[in-house]
């Protein structure tokens, strides 16, 4: 039996699948990741992206932060790919219990997924730091300089910047979903970013599946490994 056939069998037999995904799920929808050769880390800016996307930089150079953010973090025309669509289908069929994602683009919801745990927040939500008023991503995209609320407060995207902690409620929901999962599929992530990468350690089952283009540090823990494009692999399931 091939890896793909084994995975098909596991999916057919399970009604408690959890998916944990990273940047590789979004790159196939045309959203660049940070670490690949053509990712943001290899492009030239006055500051490294990791610095720009930090809490300190947001506080001290807010206008500069927003220049980069509007230019490089908002891909509002991106559409869900086969991986997003298949996950939404499994959830609708009652097979998939949760999608845990490190991505901030909202593509899982756009594909129809309902129970999405966004570890790093979402560009689609923005709040005034003064009064808490909600602002759409379009309001931020179309603003100039530092976006401000009608009350005068600075509007901040609901994304977890470097130096900021993950939301505890989201994190514990993700831990619980992974602990309870029958099949855990991890896709499109190098499993290099902590604390998110540490979530895999909460899995107690024996159907741990890794789908990625390159090897990961956790390959030795996997029960099944499929190397290649996640959209293409999911399209064949």
C-alpha positions as YAML, in Angstrom:
chain: A
units: angstrom
residues:
- id: 1
  name: UNK
  ca: [0.00, 0.00, 0.00]
- id: 2
  name: UNK
  ca: [1.41, 3.42, -0.93]
- id: 3
  name: UNK
  ca: [1.66, 6.31, 1.55]
- id: 4
  name: UNK
  ca: [-1.24, 8.02, -0.20]
- id: 5
  name: UNK
  ca: [-3.41, 4.89, 0.00]
- id: 6
  name: UNK
  ca: [-2.59, 4.48, 3.69]
- id: 7
  name: UNK
  ca: [-3.54, 8.09, 4.36]
- id: 8
  name: UNK
  ca: [-6.80, 7.66, 2.40]
- id: 9
  name: UNK
  ca: [-7.64, 4.59, 4.50]
- id: 10
  name: UNK
  ca: [-6.92, 6.41, 7.79]
- id: 11
  name: UNK
  ca: [-9.07, 9.37, 6.72]
- id: 12
  name: UNK
  ca: [-11.95, 7.13, 5.58]
- id: 13
  name: UNK
  ca: [-11.94, 5.27, 8.89]
- id: 14
  name: UNK
  ca: [-11.68, 8.31, 11.17]
- id: 15
  name: UNK
  ca: [-14.15, 10.87, 12.47]
- id: 16
  name: UNK
  ca: [-11.60, 12.62, 14.69]
- id: 17
  name: UNK
  ca: [-8.97, 14.18, 12.42]
- id: 18
  name: UNK
  ca: [-7.06, 17.30, 13.41]
- id: 19
  name: UNK
  ca: [-4.97, 19.28, 10.94]
- id: 20
  name: UNK
  ca: [-2.07, 21.51, 11.97]
- id: 21
  name: UNK
  ca: [-0.69, 23.69, 9.19]
- id: 22
  name: UNK
  ca: [1.96, 26.27, 8.48]
- id: 23
  name: UNK
  ca: [3.08, 28.67, 5.75]
- id: 24
  name: UNK
  ca: [3.35, 25.94, 3.10]
- id: 25
  name: UNK
  ca: [-0.45, 25.69, 3.03]
- id: 26
  name: UNK
  ca: [-0.67, 29.37, 1.99]
- id: 27
  name: UNK
  ca: [2.30, 29.54, -0.40]
- id: 28
  name: UNK
  ca: [0.31, 27.44, -2.87]
- id: 29
  name: UNK
  ca: [-2.29, 30.22, -2.86]
- id: 30
  name: UNK
  ca: [0.44, 32.71, -3.83]
- id: 31
  name: UNK
  ca: [1.27, 34.03, -0.35]
- id: 32
  name: UNK
  ca: [5.06, 34.00, 0.19]
- id: 33
  name: UNK
  ca: [6.49, 32.49, 3.34]
- id: 34
  name: UNK
  ca: [9.42, 33.85, 5.32]
- id: 35
  name: UNK
  ca: [12.01, 31.14, 5.18]
- id: 36
  name: UNK
  ca: [12.09, 29.69, 1.67]
- id: 37
  name: UNK
  ca: [14.63, 30.98, -0.86]
- id: 38
  name: UNK
  ca: [12.16, 33.42, -2.40]
- id: 39
  name: UNK
  ca: [10.51, 34.18, 0.94]
- id: 40
  name: UNK
  ca: [10.53, 37.53, 2.69]
- id: 41
  name: UNK
  ca: [13.78, 36.89, 4.55]
- id: 42
  name: UNK
  ca: [15.63, 36.98, 1.24]
- id: 43
  name: UNK
  ca: [14.24, 40.30, 0.06]
- id: 44
  name: UNK
  ca: [15.87, 43.61, 0.80]
- id: 45
  name: UNK
  ca: [14.41, 46.08, 3.27]
- id: 46
  name: UNK
  ca: [15.99, 48.69, 5.55]
- id: 47
  name: UNK
  ca: [15.32, 46.26, 8.41]
- id: 48
  name: UNK
  ca: [14.91, 42.47, 8.44]
- id: 49
  name: UNK
  ca: [11.23, 41.40, 8.32]
- id: 50
  name: UNK
  ca: [11.61, 39.75, 11.73]
- id: 51
  name: UNK
  ca: [12.56, 43.15, 13.19]
- id: 52
  name: UNK
  ca: [9.78, 45.02, 11.39]
- id: 53
  name: UNK
  ca: [7.17, 42.50, 12.54]
- id: 54
  name: UNK
  ca: [8.16, 42.82, 16.20]
- id: 55
  name: UNK
  ca: [6.23, 44.43, 19.04]
- id: 56
  name: UNK
  ca: [9.10, 46.84, 19.70]
- id: 57
  name: UNK
  ca: [9.21, 48.02, 16.07]
- id: 58
  name: UNK
  ca: [5.42, 48.41, 15.96]
- id: 59
  name: UNK
  ca: [5.67, 50.67, 19.02]
- id: 60
  name: UNK
  ca: [8.71, 52.70, 17.98]
- id: 61
  name: UNK
  ca: [8.34, 52.96, 14.18]
- id: 62
  name: UNK
  ca: [4.63, 52.45, 13.60]
- id: 63
  name: UNK
  ca: [4.50, 54.20, 10.22]
- id: 64
  name: UNK
  ca: [7.44, 52.15, 8.92]
- id: 65
  name: UNK
  ca: [5.74, 48.98, 10.24]
- id: 66
  name: UNK
  ca: [2.57, 49.77, 8.31]
- id: 67
  name: UNK
  ca: [4.43, 50.47, 5.07]
- id: 68
  name: UNK
  ca: [5.86, 46.95, 5.15]
- id: 69
  name: UNK
  ca: [2.64, 45.43, 6.50]
- id: 70
  name: UNK
  ca: [0.42, 46.84, 3.73]
- id: 71
  name: UNK
  ca: [2.98, 45.94, 1.08]
- id: 72
  name: UNK
  ca: [3.92, 42.43, 2.18]
- id: 73
  name: UNK
  ca: [1.38, 40.97, 4.61]
- id: 74
  name: UNK
  ca: [-1.98, 41.63, 2.96]
- id: 75
  name: UNK
  ca: [-2.91, 39.31, 0.10]
- id: 76
  name: UNK
  ca: [-6.61, 40.02, -0.13]
- id: 77
  name: UNK
  ca: [-7.04, 38.46, -3.58]
- id: 78
  name: UNK
  ca: [-5.59, 35.08, -2.56]
- id: 79
  name: UNK
  ca: [-7.96, 32.15, -2.97]
- id: 80
  name: UNK
  ca: [-8.07, 28.83, -1.07]
- id: 81
  name: UNK
  ca: [-6.23, 25.93, -2.72]
- id: 82
  name: UNK
  ca: [-7.01, 22.19, -2.77]
- id: 83
  name: UNK
  ca: [-5.69, 21.70, 0.79]
- id: 84
  name: UNK
  ca: [-8.00, 24.39, 2.25]
- id: 85
  name: UNK
  ca: [-10.97, 23.02, 0.29]
- id: 86
  name: UNK
  ca: [-10.42, 19.39, 1.26]
- id: 87
  name: UNK
  ca: [-10.14, 20.29, 4.96]
- id: 88
  name: UNK
  ca: [-13.42, 22.23, 4.79]
- id: 89
  name: UNK
  ca: [-15.05, 19.24, 3.08]
- id: 90
  name: UNK
  ca: [-13.85, 16.83, 5.78]
- id: 91
  name: UNK
  ca: [-15.18, 19.15, 8.48]
- id: 92
  name: UNK
  ca: [-18.57, 19.37, 6.74]
- id: 93
  name: UNK
  ca: [-18.63, 15.54, 6.62]
- id: 94
  name: UNK
  ca: [-18.00, 15.37, 10.38]
- id: 95
  name: UNK
  ca: [-14.54, 13.81, 9.98]
- id: 96
  name: UNK
  ca: [-12.32, 16.78, 10.85]
- id: 97
  name: UNK
  ca: [-12.62, 18.29, 14.32]
- id: 98
  name: UNK
  ca: [-10.25, 21.29, 14.06]
- id: 99
  name: UNK
  ca: [-7.82, 23.16, 11.86]
- id: 100
  name: UNK
  ca: [-4.92, 24.63, 13.80]
- id: 101
  name: UNK
  ca: [-3.02, 27.16, 11.71]
- id: 102
  name: UNK
  ca: [0.05, 29.36, 12.00]
- id: 103
  name: UNK
  ca: [-1.22, 31.42, 9.04]
- id: 104
  name: UNK
  ca: [-2.90, 34.80, 9.38]
- id: 105
  name: UNK
  ca: [-4.62, 35.05, 5.98]
- id: 106
  name: UNK
  ca: [-8.10, 33.67, 6.77]
- id: 107
  name: UNK
  ca: [-8.03, 31.28, 3.79]
- id: 108
  name: UNK
  ca: [-9.30, 28.32, 5.82]
- id: 109
  name: UNK
  ca: [-12.46, 30.25, 6.67]
- id: 110
  name: UNK
  ca: [-12.75, 31.47, 3.09]
- id: 111
  name: UNK
  ca: [-12.78, 27.80, 2.01]
- id: 112
  name: UNK
  ca: [-15.59, 27.08, 4.47]
- id: 113
  name: UNK
  ca: [-13.82, 25.74, 7.58]
- id: 114
  name: UNK
  ca: [-15.61, 26.71, 10.81]
- id: 115
  name: UNK
  ca: [-13.47, 25.46, 13.69]
- id: 116
  name: UNK
  ca: [-10.17, 27.21, 12.91]
- id: 117
  name: UNK
  ca: [-7.72, 27.89, 15.72]
- id: 118
  name: UNK
  ca: [-5.48, 30.75, 14.57]
- id: 119
  name: UNK
  ca: [-2.31, 30.57, 16.67]
- id: 120
  name: UNK
  ca: [-0.91, 33.78, 15.21]
- id: 121
  name: UNK
  ca: [-4.15, 35.74, 14.79]
- id: 122
  name: UNK
  ca: [-5.57, 37.12, 11.56]
- id: 123
  name: UNK
  ca: [-4.99, 40.12, 9.29]
- id: 124
  name: UNK
  ca: [-8.76, 40.25, 8.80]
- id: 125
  name: UNK
  ca: [-9.29, 41.55, 12.35]
- id: 126
  name: UNK
  ca: [-7.99, 44.94, 13.50]
- id: 127
  name: UNK
  ca: [-8.74, 46.83, 16.69]
- id: 128
  name: UNK
  ca: [-8.29, 50.34, 18.06]
- id: 129
  name: UNK
  ca: [-5.85, 50.21, 20.97]
- id: 130
  name: UNK
  ca: [-7.75, 53.06, 22.59]
- id: 131
  name: UNK
  ca: [-11.41, 52.07, 22.56]
- id: 132
  name: UNK
  ca: [-11.38, 48.54, 21.09]
- id: 133
  name: UNK
  ca: [-13.43, 49.45, 17.99]
- id: 134
  name: UNK
  ca: [-13.18, 46.79, 15.24]
- id: 135
  name: UNK
  ca: [-11.79, 47.69, 11.79]
- id: 136
  name: UNK
  ca: [-11.80, 45.60, 8.62]
- id: 137
  name: UNK
  ca: [-8.65, 44.66, 6.73]
- id: 138
  name: UNK
  ca: [-9.80, 46.92, 3.87]
- id: 139
  name: UNK
  ca: [-9.88, 49.90, 6.26]
- id: 140
  name: UNK
  ca: [-6.23, 49.22, 7.14]
- id: 141
  name: UNK
  ca: [-5.17, 48.48, 3.55]
- id: 142
  name: UNK
  ca: [-6.73, 51.70, 2.23]
- id: 143
  name: UNK
  ca: [-5.51, 53.96, 5.04]
- id: 144
  name: UNK
  ca: [-2.34, 56.04, 4.81]
- id: 145
  name: UNK
  ca: [0.45, 56.40, 7.34]
- id: 146
  name: UNK
  ca: [-0.61, 55.06, 10.74]
- id: 147
  name: UNK
  ca: [-4.28, 53.98, 10.67]
- id: 148
  name: UNK
  ca: [-6.22, 55.69, 13.43]
- id: 149
  name: UNK
  ca: [-9.62, 55.21, 14.97]
- id: 150
  name: UNK
  ca: [-12.25, 57.98, 15.08]
- id: 151
  name: UNK
  ca: [-11.30, 58.25, 18.78]
- id: 152
  name: UNK
  ca: [-7.69, 58.99, 17.78]
- id: 153
  name: UNK
  ca: [-6.27, 55.65, 18.94]
- id: 154
  name: UNK
  ca: [-3.87, 53.60, 16.83]
- id: 155
  name: UNK
  ca: [-5.40, 50.62, 15.03]
- id: 156
  name: UNK
  ca: [-3.45, 47.38, 15.52]
- id: 157
  name: UNK
  ca: [-3.85, 44.17, 13.52]
- id: 158
  name: UNK
  ca: [-4.98, 41.17, 15.58]
- id: 159
  name: UNK
  ca: [-1.80, 39.26, 14.70]
- id: 160
  name: UNK
  ca: [0.82, 37.94, 17.08]
- id: 161
  name: UNK
  ca: [3.99, 39.93, 16.46]
- id: 162
  name: UNK
  ca: [7.47, 38.75, 17.39]
- id: 163
  name: UNK
  ca: [8.02, 39.25, 21.16]
- id: 164
  name: UNK
  ca: [4.29, 38.82, 21.80]
- id: 165
  name: UNK
  ca: [2.83, 35.72, 23.44]
- id: 166
  name: UNK
  ca: [0.25, 33.45, 21.83]
- id: 167
  name: UNK
  ca: [-3.35, 33.72, 23.00]
- id: 168
  name: UNK
  ca: [-3.71, 31.25, 25.90]
- id: 169
  name: UNK
  ca: [-7.29, 30.32, 25.07]
- id: 170
  name: UNK
  ca: [-6.39, 29.44, 21.46]
- id: 171
  name: UNK
  ca: [-3.28, 27.57, 22.57]
- id: 172
  name: UNK
  ca: [-5.11, 25.43, 25.12]
- id: 173
  name: UNK
  ca: [-7.91, 24.66, 22.61]
- id: 174
  name: UNK
  ca: [-5.22, 23.53, 20.15]
- id: 175
  name: UNK
  ca: [-3.52, 21.35, 22.78]
- id: 176
  name: UNK
  ca: [-6.85, 19.76, 23.69]
- id: 177
  name: UNK
  ca: [-7.77, 19.05, 20.03]
- id: 178
  name: UNK
  ca: [-4.37, 17.42, 19.40]
- id: 179
  name: UNK
  ca: [-4.55, 15.34, 22.59]
- id: 180
  name: UNK
  ca: [-7.98, 13.99, 21.61]
- id: 181
  name: UNK
  ca: [-7.20, 13.42, 17.91]
- id: 182
  name: UNK
  ca: [-7.25, 10.01, 16.32]
- id: 183
  name: UNK
  ca: [-5.40, 11.13, 13.16]
- id: 184
  name: UNK
  ca: [-3.11, 14.18, 13.34]
- id: 185
  name: UNK
  ca: [-2.04, 15.59, 9.96]
- id: 186
  name: UNK
  ca: [0.71, 18.21, 10.00]
- id: 187
  name: UNK
  ca: [1.20, 20.01, 6.71]
- id: 188
  name: UNK
  ca: [3.19, 22.82, 5.13]
- id: 189
  name: UNK
  ca: [5.34, 23.57, 8.14]
- id: 190
  name: UNK
  ca: [9.03, 23.05, 8.84]
- id: 191
  name: UNK
  ca: [8.09, 22.66, 12.54]
- id: 192
  name: UNK
  ca: [10.77, 25.21, 13.39]
- id: 193
  name: UNK
  ca: [8.71, 27.91, 15.13]
- id: 194
  name: UNK
  ca: [8.05, 27.47, 18.84]
- id: 195
  name: UNK
  ca: [5.84, 27.33, 20.84]
- id: 196
  name: UNK
  ca: [3.62, 26.19, 17.94]
- id: 197
  name: UNK
  ca: [5.98, 23.36, 16.88]
- id: 198
  name: UNK
  ca: [5.88, 21.95, 20.40]
- id: 199
  name: UNK
  ca: [2.15, 21.19, 20.05]
- id: 200
  name: UNK
  ca: [2.96, 17.96, 18.22]
- id: 201
  name: UNK
  ca: [4.23, 16.56, 21.55]
- id: 202
  name: UNK
  ca: [0.66, 16.54, 22.90]
- id: 203
  name: UNK
  ca: [-0.47, 13.93, 20.37]
- id: 204
  name: UNK
  ca: [-1.12, 10.55, 21.95]
- id: 205
  name: UNK
  ca: [-2.28, 8.52, 18.95]
- id: 206
  name: UNK
  ca: [-0.46, 6.36, 16.41]
- id: 207
  name: UNK
  ca: [-1.46, 8.04, 13.14]
- id: 208
  name: UNK
  ca: [0.82, 11.07, 12.95]
- id: 209
  name: UNK
  ca: [1.10, 12.21, 9.33]
- id: 210
  name: UNK
  ca: [3.65, 14.76, 8.04]
- id: 211
  name: UNK
  ca: [3.05, 16.37, 4.64]
- id: 212
  name: UNK
  ca: [5.79, 18.78, 3.61]
- id: 213
  name: UNK
  ca: [8.08, 19.57, 0.69]
- id: 214
  name: UNK
  ca: [11.22, 19.11, 2.79]
- id: 215
  name: UNK
  ca: [12.18, 16.96, 5.79]
- id: 216
  name: UNK
  ca: [11.36, 18.30, 9.29]
- id: 217
  name: UNK
  ca: [13.06, 17.84, 12.67]
- id: 218
  name: UNK
  ca: [10.08, 15.70, 13.75]
- id: 219
  name: UNK
  ca: [10.18, 13.16, 10.89]
- id: 220
  name: UNK
  ca: [11.40, 10.46, 13.28]
- id: 221
  name: UNK
  ca: [8.14, 10.80, 15.25]
- id: 222
  name: UNK
  ca: [5.87, 10.37, 12.22]
- id: 223
  name: UNK
  ca: [3.88, 7.24, 11.42]
- id: 224
  name: UNK
  ca: [3.49, 8.37, 7.80]
- id: 225
  name: UNK
  ca: [5.45, 10.90, 5.71]
- id: 226
  name: UNK
  ca: [4.34, 12.33, 2.35]
- id: 227
  name: UNK
  ca: [6.81, 14.66, 0.66]
- id: 228
  name: UNK
  ca: [5.59, 17.11, -1.94]
- id: 229
  name: UNK
  ca: [3.07, 19.85, -2.64]
- id: 230
  name: UNK
  ca: [0.30, 19.76, -0.05]
- id: 231
  name: UNK
  ca: [-2.33, 21.08, -2.49]
- id: 232
  name: UNK
  ca: [-1.48, 18.38, -4.99]
- id: 233
  name: UNK
  ca: [-1.42, 15.61, -2.36]
- id: 234
  name: UNK
  ca: [-4.73, 16.71, -0.81]
- id: 235
  name: UNK
  ca: [-6.25, 17.01, -4.26]
- id: 236
  name: UNK
  ca: [-5.66, 13.27, -4.72]
- id: 237
  name: UNK
  ca: [-7.24, 12.25, -1.40]
...
